[in-house]
PDB file of N, CA and C in Angstrom:
ATOM      1  N   MET X 222      19.562 -12.266  -8.907  1.00  0.00           N
ATOM      2  CA  MET X 222      19.013 -12.813  -7.945  1.00  0.00           C
ATOM      3  C   MET X 222      18.608 -13.880  -9.197  1.00  0.00           C
ATOM      4  N   GLY X 223      18.503 -15.234  -8.072  1.00  0.00           N
ATOM      5  CA  GLY X 223      18.073 -16.307  -9.464  1.00  0.00           C
ATOM      6  C   GLY X 223      16.587 -16.596  -8.789  1.00  0.00           C
ATOM      7  N   ASP X 224      15.821 -17.659  -9.720  1.00  0.00           N
ATOM      8  CA  ASP X 224      14.404 -18.094  -9.974  1.00  0.00           C
ATOM      9  C   ASP X 224      13.619 -18.856  -8.370  1.00  0.00           C
ATOM     10  N   SER X 225      14.691 -19.013  -7.695  1.00  0.00           N
ATOM     11  CA  SER X 225      14.544 -19.428  -6.877  1.00  0.00           C
ATOM     12  C   SER X 225      14.430 -18.422  -5.461  1.00  0.00           C
ATOM     13  N   ASP X 226      15.543 -17.447  -5.485  1.00  0.00           N
ATOM     14  CA  ASP X 226      15.548 -16.649  -4.570  1.00  0.00           C
ATOM     15  C   ASP X 226      14.126 -15.510  -5.429  1.00  0.00           C
ATOM     16  N   VAL X 227      13.726 -15.268  -6.358  1.00  0.00           N
ATOM     17  CA  VAL X 227      12.763 -14.147  -6.549  1.00  0.00           C
ATOM     18  C   VAL X 227      11.773 -15.236  -5.913  1.00  0.00           C
ATOM     19  N   GLU X 228      11.427 -16.112  -6.045  1.00  0.00           N
ATOM     20  CA  GLU X 228      10.166 -17.118  -5.782  1.00  0.00           C
ATOM     21  C   GLU X 228       9.816 -17.226  -4.062  1.00  0.00           C
ATOM     22  N   GLN X 229      11.247 -17.011  -2.881  1.00  0.00           N
ATOM     23  CA  GLN X 229      11.043 -16.875  -1.952  1.00  0.00           C
ATOM     24  C   GLN X 229      11.379 -15.846  -1.667  1.00  0.00           C
ATOM     25  N   PHE X 230      11.328 -14.938  -2.034  1.00  0.00           N
ATOM     26  CA  PHE X 230      11.014 -13.153  -1.863  1.00  0.00           C
ATOM     27  C   PHE X 230       9.941 -12.785  -1.477  1.00  0.00           C
ATOM     28  N   ASP X 231      10.101 -12.036   0.426  1.00  0.00           N
ATOM     29  CA  ASP X 231       8.807 -12.253   1.005  1.00  0.00           C
ATOM     30  C   ASP X 231       8.624 -10.356   0.857  1.00  0.00           C
ATOM     31  N   ILE X 232       7.568 -10.078   0.134  1.00  0.00           N
ATOM     32  CA  ILE X 232       8.323  -8.245  -0.273  1.00  0.00           C
ATOM     33  C   ILE X 232       7.685  -7.558   0.847  1.00  0.00           C
ATOM     34  N   LEU X 233       6.185  -8.423   1.623  1.00  0.00           N
ATOM     35  CA  LEU X 233       5.948  -7.725   3.092  1.00  0.00           C
ATOM     36  C   LEU X 233       7.396  -7.257   4.025  1.00  0.00           C
ATOM     37  N   HIS X 234       7.708  -8.741   4.014  1.00  0.00           N
ATOM     38  CA  HIS X 234       8.821  -8.961   5.101  1.00  0.00           C
ATOM     39  C   HIS X 234      10.210  -7.158   4.489  1.00  0.00           C
ATOM     40  N   TRP X 235      10.270  -7.188   2.951  1.00  0.00           N
ATOM     41  CA  TRP X 235      11.214  -6.312   3.007  1.00  0.00           C
ATOM     42  C   TRP X 235      11.349  -4.875   3.281  1.00  0.00           C
ATOM     43  N   TRP X 236       9.410  -4.526   3.118  1.00  0.00           N
ATOM     44  CA  TRP X 236       8.865  -3.111   3.177  1.00  0.00           C
ATOM     45  C   TRP X 236       8.960  -3.254   5.193  1.00  0.00           C
ATOM     46  N   ARG X 237       8.548  -3.888   5.151  1.00  0.00           N
ATOM     47  CA  ARG X 237       8.571  -4.075   6.934  1.00  0.00           C
ATOM     48  C   ARG X 237      10.130  -3.475   7.687  1.00  0.00           C
ATOM     49  N   ASP X 238      11.618  -3.776   6.662  1.00  0.00           N
ATOM     50  CA  ASP X 238      12.790  -4.166   6.795  1.00  0.00           C
ATOM     51  C   ASP X 238      13.535  -2.451   7.065  1.00  0.00           C
ATOM     52  N   HIS X 239      12.482  -1.624   5.772  1.00  0.00           N
ATOM     53  CA  HIS X 239      12.953  -0.617   4.985  1.00  0.00           C
ATOM     54  C   HIS X 239      12.022   0.382   5.262  1.00  0.00           C
ATOM     55  N   GLU X 240      11.102   0.508   5.739  1.00  0.00           N
ATOM     56  CA  GLU X 240       9.964   1.502   6.291  1.00  0.00           C
ATOM     57  C   GLU X 240      10.781   2.751   6.565  1.00  0.00           C
ATOM     58  N   LYS X 241      11.513   2.378   7.838  1.00  0.00           N
ATOM     59  CA  LYS X 241      12.062   3.602   8.193  1.00  0.00           C
ATOM     60  C   LYS X 241      12.840   4.748   7.364  1.00  0.00           C
ATOM     61  N   HIS X 242      12.785   3.869   6.039  1.00  0.00           N
ATOM     62  CA  HIS X 242      13.466   4.674   4.920  1.00  0.00           C
ATOM     63  C   HIS X 242      12.915   5.204   3.899  1.00  0.00           C
ATOM     64  N   PHE X 243      11.471   4.600   3.906  1.00  0.00           N
ATOM     65  CA  PHE X 243      10.762   4.837   3.309  1.00  0.00           C
ATOM     66  C   PHE X 243       9.585   4.827   3.860  1.00  0.00           C
ATOM     67  N   PRO X 244       8.462   5.633   4.368  1.00  0.00           N
ATOM     68  CA  PRO X 244       8.038   5.636   4.909  1.00  0.00           C
ATOM     69  C   PRO X 244       6.205   5.501   4.360  1.00  0.00           C
ATOM     70  N   ILE X 245       6.574   6.421   3.727  1.00  0.00           N
ATOM     71  CA  ILE X 245       5.088   7.169   3.197  1.00  0.00           C
ATOM     72  C   ILE X 245       4.620   5.917   1.904  1.00  0.00           C
ATOM     73  N   LEU X 246       5.575   5.359   1.125  1.00  0.00           N
ATOM     74  CA  LEU X 246       5.908   4.695   0.658  1.00  0.00           C
ATOM     75  C   LEU X 246       5.733   2.889   0.960  1.00  0.00           C
ATOM     76  N   ALA X 247       6.098   2.788   1.841  1.00  0.00           N
ATOM     77  CA  ALA X 247       5.482   1.512   2.829  1.00  0.00           C
ATOM     78  C   ALA X 247       4.216   1.461   2.874  1.00  0.00           C
ATOM     79  N   ILE X 248       3.569   2.702   3.425  1.00  0.00           N
ATOM     80  CA  ILE X 248       2.456   2.810   3.758  1.00  0.00           C
ATOM     81  C   ILE X 248       1.577   1.595   2.556  1.00  0.00           C
ATOM     82  N   ILE X 249       2.283   2.282   1.635  1.00  0.00           N
ATOM     83  CA  ILE X 249       1.033   2.424   0.135  1.00  0.00           C
ATOM     84  C   ILE X 249       1.259   1.175  -0.173  1.00  0.00           C
ATOM     85  N   ALA X 250       2.311   0.749  -0.237  1.00  0.00           N
ATOM     86  CA  ALA X 250       2.725  -0.431  -0.690  1.00  0.00           C
ATOM     87  C   ALA X 250       2.269  -1.547   0.477  1.00  0.00           C
ATOM     88  N   LYS X 251       2.259  -1.012   1.878  1.00  0.00           N
ATOM     89  CA  LYS X 251       1.291  -2.549   2.150  1.00  0.00           C
ATOM     90  C   LYS X 251      -0.178  -2.741   2.208  1.00  0.00           C
ATOM     91  N   GLN X 252      -0.491  -1.775   1.691  1.00  0.00           N
ATOM     92  CA  GLN X 252      -2.484  -1.049   1.757  1.00  0.00           C
ATOM     93  C   GLN X 252      -2.223  -1.758   0.231  1.00  0.00           C
ATOM     94  N   ILE X 253      -1.772  -1.758  -0.579  1.00  0.00           N
ATOM     95  CA  ILE X 253      -1.334  -2.534  -2.154  1.00  0.00           C
ATOM     96  C   ILE X 253      -0.920  -4.300  -1.690  1.00  0.00           C
ATOM     97  N   LEU X 254      -0.141  -4.462  -1.291  1.00  0.00           N
ATOM     98  CA  LEU X 254       0.342  -6.082  -0.630  1.00  0.00           C
ATOM     99  C   LEU X 254      -0.425  -6.481  -0.156  1.00  0.00           C
ATOM    100  N   ALA X 255      -1.169  -5.626   0.748  1.00  0.00           N
ATOM    101  CA  ALA X 255      -1.916  -6.802   2.036  1.00  0.00           C
ATOM    102  C   ALA X 255      -3.756  -6.256   1.537  1.00  0.00           C
ATOM    103  N   THR X 256      -3.665  -6.170   0.574  1.00  0.00           N
ATOM    104  CA  THR X 256      -5.308  -6.225  -0.307  1.00  0.00           C
ATOM    105  C   THR X 256      -5.945  -7.443  -0.100  1.00  0.00           C
ATOM    106  N   PRO X 257      -7.229  -7.582   0.200  1.00  0.00           N
ATOM    107  CA  PRO X 257      -7.757  -9.378   0.505  1.00  0.00           C
ATOM    108  C   PRO X 257      -7.700  -9.502  -1.398  1.00  0.00           C
ATOM    109  N   VAL X 258      -7.321 -10.512  -1.310  1.00  0.00           N
ATOM    110  CA  VAL X 258      -7.815 -11.195  -2.385  1.00  0.00           C
ATOM    111  C   VAL X 258      -9.523 -12.099  -3.148  1.00  0.00           C
ATOM    112  N   SER X 259      -9.546 -12.226  -1.555  1.00  0.00           N
ATOM    113  CA  SER X 259     -10.636 -12.894  -2.240  1.00  0.00           C
ATOM    114  C   SER X 259     -12.474 -11.376  -2.298  1.00  0.00           C
ATOM    115  N   THR X 260     -13.010 -12.455  -2.780  1.00  0.00           N
ATOM    116  CA  THR X 260     -14.337 -11.204  -3.446  1.00  0.00           C
ATOM    117  C   THR X 260     -14.756 -11.090  -2.245  1.00  0.00           C
ATOM    118  N   VAL X 261     -15.382 -11.882  -0.912  1.00  0.00           N
ATOM    119  CA  VAL X 261     -15.907 -11.876  -0.114  1.00  0.00           C
ATOM    120  C   VAL X 261     -14.967 -10.452   0.749  1.00  0.00           C
ATOM    121  N   ALA X 262     -14.344 -10.789   0.886  1.00  0.00           N
ATOM    122  CA  ALA X 262     -13.208  -9.734   2.417  1.00  0.00           C
ATOM    123  C   ALA X 262     -13.624  -7.957   1.098  1.00  0.00           C
ATOM    124  N   VAL X 263     -13.424  -8.676  -0.261  1.00  0.00           N
ATOM    125  CA  VAL X 263     -13.709  -6.623  -0.868  1.00  0.00           C
ATOM    126  C   VAL X 263     -15.352  -6.819  -0.163  1.00  0.00           C
ATOM    127  N   GLU X 264     -16.197  -7.482  -0.786  1.00  0.00           N
ATOM    128  CA  GLU X 264     -17.636  -7.179  -0.819  1.00  0.00           C
ATOM    129  C   GLU X 264     -17.526  -6.593   1.034  1.00  0.00           C
ATOM    130  N   GLN X 265     -17.119  -7.177   2.034  1.00  0.00           N
ATOM    131  CA  GLN X 265     -17.236  -6.802   3.429  1.00  0.00           C
ATOM    132  C   GLN X 265     -16.740  -5.129   3.610  1.00  0.00           C
ATOM    133  N   GLU X 266     -15.736  -5.103   2.870  1.00  0.00           N
ATOM    134  CA  GLU X 266     -14.775  -3.873   2.708  1.00  0.00           C
ATOM    135  C   GLU X 266     -16.156  -2.508   2.150  1.00  0.00           C
ATOM    136  N   PHE X 267     -16.824  -2.935   0.671  1.00  0.00           N
ATOM    137  CA  PHE X 267     -18.218  -1.762   0.393  1.00  0.00           C
ATOM    138  C   PHE X 267     -19.083  -1.894   0.843  1.00  0.00           C
ATOM    139  N   SER X 268     -19.069  -2.856   2.193  1.00  0.00           N
ATOM    140  CA  SER X 268     -20.494  -2.954   3.010  1.00  0.00           C
ATOM    141  C   SER X 268     -20.137  -1.996   3.861  1.00  0.00           C
ATOM    142  N   ALA X 269     -18.529  -1.258   5.079  1.00  0.00           N
ATOM    143  CA  ALA X 269     -18.807  -1.251   5.948  1.00  0.00           C
ATOM    144  C   ALA X 269     -18.161   0.340   5.300  1.00  0.00           C
ATOM    145  N   ARG X 270     -18.141   0.984   4.134  1.00  0.00           N
ATOM    146  CA  ARG X 270     -17.924   1.944   3.981  1.00  0.00           C
ATOM    147  C   ARG X 270     -19.026   2.379   3.323  1.00  0.00           C
ATOM    148  N   GLY X 271     -20.965   1.502   3.465  1.00  0.00           N
ATOM    149  CA  GLY X 271     -21.767   2.106   3.191  1.00  0.00           C
ATOM    150  C   GLY X 271     -21.819   2.027   1.373  1.00  0.00           C
ATOM    151  N   ASN X 272     -21.613   1.069   1.192  1.00  0.00           N
ATOM    152  CA  ASN X 272     -21.638   0.934  -0.459  1.00  0.00           C
ATOM    153  C   ASN X 272     -22.514  -0.123  -0.882  1.00  0.00           C
ATOM    154  N   ILE X 273     -23.160  -0.421  -1.494  1.00  0.00           N
ATOM    155  CA  ILE X 273     -23.698  -2.111  -2.298  1.00  0.00           C
ATOM    156  C   ILE X 273     -23.297  -2.444  -3.499  1.00  0.00           C
ATOM    157  N   LEU X 274     -23.156  -3.490  -3.006  1.00  0.00           N
ATOM    158  CA  LEU X 274     -22.546  -3.751  -4.814  1.00  0.00           C
ATOM    159  C   LEU X 274     -24.059  -4.295  -5.416  1.00  0.00           C
ATOM    160  N   ASP X 275     -24.110  -3.253  -6.471  1.00  0.00           N
ATOM    161  CA  ASP X 275     -25.159  -4.040  -7.245  1.00  0.00           C
ATOM    162  C   ASP X 275     -24.503  -4.720  -8.777  1.00  0.00           C
ATOM    163  N   GLU X 276     -25.494  -4.836  -9.668  1.00  0.00           N
ATOM    164  CA  GLU X 276     -25.415  -5.540 -10.523  1.00  0.00           C
ATOM    165  C   GLU X 276     -24.094  -5.386 -11.808  1.00  0.00           C
ATOM    166  N   ARG X 277     -24.218  -3.724 -12.069  1.00  0.00           N
ATOM    167  CA  ARG X 277     -22.869  -3.323 -12.424  1.00  0.00           C
ATOM    168  C   ARG X 277     -21.053  -3.458 -11.853  1.00  0.00           C
ATOM    169  N   LEU X 278     -21.469  -3.680 -10.099  1.00  0.00           N
ATOM    170  CA  LEU X 278     -20.756  -3.541  -9.655  1.00  0.00           C
ATOM    171  C   LEU X 278     -19.919  -5.082  -9.663  1.00  0.00           C
ATOM    172  N   SER X 279     -21.351  -6.148  -9.714  1.00  0.00           N
ATOM    173  CA  SER X 279     -20.297  -7.413  -9.863  1.00  0.00           C
ATOM    174  C   SER X 279     -19.873  -7.703 -10.975  1.00  0.00           C
ATOM    175  N   LEU X 280     -20.068  -6.853 -12.197  1.00  0.00           N
ATOM    176  CA  LEU X 280     -19.288  -7.517 -13.423  1.00  0.00           C
ATOM    177  C   LEU X 280     -17.876  -6.468 -13.260  1.00  0.00           C
ATOM    178  N   LEU X 281     -17.321  -6.022 -12.187  1.00  0.00           N
ATOM    179  CA  LEU X 281     -15.948  -5.776 -11.756  1.00  0.00           C
ATOM    180  C   LEU X 281     -14.960  -6.733 -11.866  1.00  0.00           C
ATOM    181  N   SER X 282     -13.754  -7.030 -12.434  1.00  0.00           N
ATOM    182  CA  SER X 282     -13.113  -8.258 -11.908  1.00  0.00           C
ATOM    183  C   SER X 282     -12.416  -7.431 -10.275  1.00  0.00           C
ATOM    184  N   PRO X 283     -12.392  -8.625  -9.458  1.00  0.00           N
ATOM    185  CA  PRO X 283     -11.880  -8.208  -8.004  1.00  0.00           C
ATOM    186  C   PRO X 283     -10.705  -7.292  -7.803  1.00  0.00           C
ATOM    187  N   GLU X 284     -10.121  -7.362  -9.129  1.00  0.00           N
ATOM    188  CA  GLU X 284      -8.760  -6.809  -8.695  1.00  0.00           C
ATOM    189  C   GLU X 284      -9.194  -5.311  -9.035  1.00  0.00           C
ATOM    190  N   SER X 285     -10.469  -4.345 -10.361  1.00  0.00           N
ATOM    191  CA  SER X 285     -10.632  -3.657  -9.936  1.00  0.00           C
ATOM    192  C   SER X 285     -11.078  -3.185  -8.776  1.00  0.00           C
ATOM    193  N   ILE X 286     -12.116  -4.018  -8.575  1.00  0.00           N
ATOM    194  CA  ILE X 286     -13.011  -3.362  -7.517  1.00  0.00           C
ATOM    195  C   ILE X 286     -11.415  -3.328  -6.300  1.00  0.00           C
ATOM    196  N   GLN X 287     -10.404  -4.131  -5.725  1.00  0.00           N
ATOM    197  CA  GLN X 287      -9.564  -3.821  -5.339  1.00  0.00           C
ATOM    198  C   GLN X 287      -9.185  -2.411  -4.928  1.00  0.00           C
ATOM    199  N   VAL X 288      -8.864  -1.830  -6.202  1.00  0.00           N
ATOM    200  CA  VAL X 288      -7.510  -1.383  -6.387  1.00  0.00           C
ATOM    201  C   VAL X 288      -8.877   0.511  -6.467  1.00  0.00           C
ATOM    202  N   GLN X 289      -9.991   0.416  -6.407  1.00  0.00           N
ATOM    203  CA  GLN X 289     -10.748   1.387  -6.381  1.00  0.00           C
ATOM    204  C   GLN X 289     -11.116   1.261  -4.986  1.00  0.00           C
ATOM    205  N   VAL X 290     -10.958   0.359  -4.680  1.00  0.00           N
ATOM    206  CA  VAL X 290     -10.609   0.133  -2.287  1.00  0.00           C
ATOM    207  C   VAL X 290      -9.788   0.813  -2.131  1.00  0.00           C
ATOM    208  N   CYS X 291      -8.333   1.318  -2.805  1.00  0.00           N
ATOM    209  CA  CYS X 291      -6.867   1.489  -2.342  1.00  0.00           C
ATOM    210  C   CYS X 291      -7.541   2.905  -2.252  1.00  0.00           C
ATOM    211  N   VAL X 292      -8.035   3.364  -4.051  1.00  0.00           N
ATOM    212  CA  VAL X 292      -8.006   4.671  -4.084  1.00  0.00           C
ATOM    213  C   VAL X 292      -9.305   5.517  -3.081  1.00  0.00           C
ATOM    214  N   ASP X 293      -9.907   5.107  -2.673  1.00  0.00           N
ATOM    215  CA  ASP X 293     -10.734   5.743  -2.099  1.00  0.00           C
ATOM    216  C   ASP X 293     -10.166   5.950  -1.000  1.00  0.00           C
ATOM    217  N   ASP X 294      -9.561   4.747  -0.114  1.00  0.00           N
ATOM    218  CA  ASP X 294      -8.709   4.832   1.228  1.00  0.00           C
ATOM    219  C   ASP X 294      -7.737   5.875   1.050  1.00  0.00           C
ATOM    220  N   TRP X 295      -7.188   6.216   0.434  1.00  0.00           N
ATOM    221  CA  TRP X 295      -6.071   7.163   0.138  1.00  0.00           C
ATOM    222  C   TRP X 295      -7.034   8.313   0.040  1.00  0.00           C
ATOM    223  N   THR X 296      -7.869   8.813  -0.829  1.00  0.00           N
ATOM    224  CA  THR X 296      -8.375   9.715  -1.406  1.00  0.00           C
ATOM    225  C   THR X 296      -8.669  10.186   0.423  1.00  0.00           C
ATOM    226  N   ASN X 297      -9.761   9.166   1.439  1.00  0.00           N
ATOM    227  CA  ASN X 297     -10.020   9.753   2.441  1.00  0.00           C
ATOM    228  C   ASN X 297      -9.111   9.851   3.661  1.00  0.00           C
ATOM    229  N   ALA X 298      -7.706   9.367   2.933  1.00  0.00           N
ATOM    230  CA  ALA X 298      -6.735   9.333   4.310  1.00  0.00           C
ATOM    231  C   ALA X 298      -7.248  10.284   4.893  1.00  0.00           C
ATOM    232  N   GLN X 299      -7.004  11.978   4.011  1.00  0.00           N
ATOM    233  CA  GLN X 299      -7.188  13.324   5.159  1.00  0.00           C
ATOM    234  C   GLN X 299      -7.739  13.614   5.906  1.00  0.00           C
ATOM    235  N   ASN X 300      -8.926  12.476   6.183  1.00  0.00           N
ATOM    236  CA  ASN X 300     -10.006  12.772   6.914  1.00  0.00           C
ATOM    237  C   ASN X 300      -9.665  12.198   8.037  1.00  0.00           C
ATOM    238  N   ARG X 301      -8.630  11.094   8.118  1.00  0.00           N
ATOM    239  CA  ARG X 301      -7.907  10.362   8.970  1.00  0.00           C
ATOM    240  C   ARG X 301      -6.609  11.420   9.388  1.00  0.00           C
ATOM    241  N   GLN X 302      -6.448  10.589  11.161  1.00  0.00           N
ATOM    242  CA  GLN X 302      -5.387  11.169  11.648  1.00  0.00           C
ATOM    243  C   GLN X 302      -4.385  10.438  11.118  1.00  0.00           C
ATOM    244  N   GLN X 303      -3.349  11.111  10.617  1.00  0.00           N
ATOM    245  CA  GLN X 303      -2.074  10.319  10.053  1.00  0.00           C
ATOM    246  C   GLN X 303      -0.956  10.639  11.270  1.00  0.00           C
ATOM    247  N   GLU X 304      -0.462   9.023  11.167  1.00  0.00           N
ATOM    248  CA  GLU X 304       1.065   9.493  12.124  1.00  0.00           C
ATOM    249  C   GLU X 304       1.755   8.750  11.480  1.00  0.00           C
ATOM    250  N   ILE X 305       2.278   9.664  10.742  1.00  0.00           N
ATOM    251  CA  ILE X 305       4.328  10.012  10.164  1.00  0.00           C
ATOM    252  C   ILE X 305       5.057  11.035  10.868  1.00  0.00           C
ATOM    253  N   ASP X 306       5.803  10.322  10.905  1.00  0.00           N
ATOM    254  CA  ASP X 306       7.366  11.039  11.785  1.00  0.00           C
ATOM    255  C   ASP X 306       7.355  11.950  10.680  1.00  0.00           C
ATOM    256  N   GLN X 307       7.086  12.941  10.871  1.00  0.00           N
ATOM    257  CA  GLN X 307       8.088  14.339  10.239  1.00  0.00           C
ATOM    258  C   GLN X 307       8.949  14.418   9.947  1.00  0.00           C
ATOM    259  N   GLU X 308      10.126  13.876  10.991  1.00  0.00           N
ATOM    260  CA  GLU X 308      11.403  14.143  11.035  1.00  0.00           C
ATOM    261  C   GLU X 308      11.746  13.243  10.163  1.00  0.00           C
ATOM    262  N   ALA X 309      11.763  11.661  10.253  1.00  0.00           N
ATOM    263  CA  ALA X 309      11.797  10.542   9.065  1.00  0.00           C
ATOM    264  C   ALA X 309      11.338  11.121   7.931  1.00  0.00           C
ATOM    265  N   LEU X 310      10.237  11.619   7.950  1.00  0.00           N
ATOM    266  CA  LEU X 310       9.670  12.218   5.777  1.00  0.00           C
ATOM    267  C   LEU X 310      11.185  13.563   5.708  1.00  0.00           C
ATOM    268  N   TYR X 311      11.081  14.291   6.271  1.00  0.00           N
ATOM    269  CA  TYR X 311      12.064  15.644   6.338  1.00  0.00           C
ATOM    270  C   TYR X 311      13.638  14.598   5.441  1.00  0.00           C
ATOM    271  N   ASN X 312      14.222  13.846   6.812  1.00  0.00           N
ATOM    272  CA  ASN X 312      15.458  13.106   6.237  1.00  0.00           C
ATOM    273  C   ASN X 312      14.827  11.708   4.771  1.00  0.00           C
ATOM    274  N   PHE X 313      14.584  11.769   4.378  1.00  0.00           N
ATOM    275  CA  PHE X 313      13.656  11.035   3.678  1.00  0.00           C
ATOM    276  C   PHE X 313      14.129  12.232   1.881  1.00  0.00           C
ATOM    277  N   PHE X 314      13.807  13.071   2.301  1.00  0.00           N
ATOM    278  CA  PHE X 314      13.642  13.912   1.225  1.00  0.00           C
ATOM    279  C   PHE X 314      15.350  14.926   1.470  1.00  0.00           C
ATOM    280  N   ASP X 315      16.693  14.709   2.169  1.00  0.00           N
ATOM    281  CA  ASP X 315      17.819  14.693   2.124  1.00  0.00           C
ATOM    282  C   ASP X 315      18.614  14.946   0.877  1.00  0.00           C
ATOM    283  N   ASP X 316      19.406  16.015   0.540  1.00  0.00           N
ATOM    284  CA  ASP X 316      20.389  14.977   0.042  1.00  0.00           C
ATOM    285  C   ASP X 316      20.481  13.866  -0.464  1.00  0.00           C
ATOM    286  N   ASP X 317      20.964  13.120   0.071  1.00  0.00           N
ATOM    287  CA  ASP X 317      21.395  11.826  -0.112  1.00  0.00           C
ATOM    288  C   ASP X 317      19.991  11.221  -0.887  1.00  0.00           C
ATOM    289  N   HIS X 318      19.032  11.056  -0.785  1.00  0.00           N
ATOM    290  CA  HIS X 318      17.735  10.646  -1.786  1.00  0.00           C
ATOM    291  C   HIS X 318      17.355  11.968  -2.811  1.00  0.00           C
ATOM    292  N   THR X 319      17.800  12.741  -3.506  1.00  0.00           N
ATOM    293  CA  THR X 319      17.595  13.448  -4.410  1.00  0.00           C
ATOM    294  C   THR X 319      18.419  13.571  -4.957  1.00  0.00           C
ATOM    295  N   THR X 320      20.005  13.151  -4.309  1.00  0.00           N
ATOM    296  CA  THR X 320      21.083  12.862  -5.354  1.00  0.00           C
ATOM    297  C   THR X 320      21.167  11.541  -6.395  1.00  0.00           C
ATOM    298  N   GLY X 321      20.523  10.726  -5.876  1.00  0.00           N
ATOM    299  CA  GLY X 321      20.270   9.480  -6.345  1.00  0.00           C
ATOM    300  C   GLY X 321      21.786   8.599  -5.394  1.00  0.00           C
ATOM    301  N   THR X 322      22.739   9.544  -4.433  1.00  0.00           N
ATOM    302  CA  THR X 322      23.892   9.085  -3.891  1.00  0.00           C
ATOM    303  C   THR X 322      23.602   8.208  -2.520  1.00  0.00           C
ATOM    304  N   GLU X 323      22.122   7.390  -2.264  1.00  0.00           N
ATOM    305  CA  GLU X 323      22.554   7.057  -1.272  1.00  0.00           C
ATOM    306  C   GLU X 323      22.731   5.472  -0.657  1.00  0.00           C
ATOM    307  N   GLY X 324      23.697   5.715   0.734  1.00  0.00           N
ATOM    308  CA  GLY X 324      24.011   4.419   0.572  1.00  0.00           C
ATOM    309  C   GLY X 324      23.472   3.560   0.708  1.00  0.00           C
ATOM    310  N   SER X 325      24.558   2.272   0.592  1.00  0.00           N
ATOM    311  CA  SER X 325      23.293   0.522   0.675  1.00  0.00           C
ATOM    312  C   SER X 325      23.258   0.674   2.386  1.00  0.00           C
ATOM    313  N   ASP X 326      21.949  -0.125   2.402  1.00  0.00           N
ATOM    314  CA  ASP X 326      21.898  -0.669   3.687  1.00  0.00           C
ATOM    315  C   ASP X 326      22.351  -1.792   4.442  1.00  0.00           C
TER     316      ASP X 326
END
């Protein structure tokens, strides 16, 4: 891949195209890659969760806060109804994926 290809590569689009092959990783990737960059959006997320940004939290970098929001979301995921296609999940762990002999897409 050349530099121009890398610059034009849309990672979210790639995950949309491949989510049926990697359903769990696609969910995690979308959460990480779609995390809002602006501090305002992160503050809204904390507010929605009932957390208040105090002076100590405001000293954290936006990236650290975004990481914490994602980790909290993943930790609390078990309390939400998860819509994961069990058959796709089982197929993911078949011999092709575990032996590294997966065919090309």
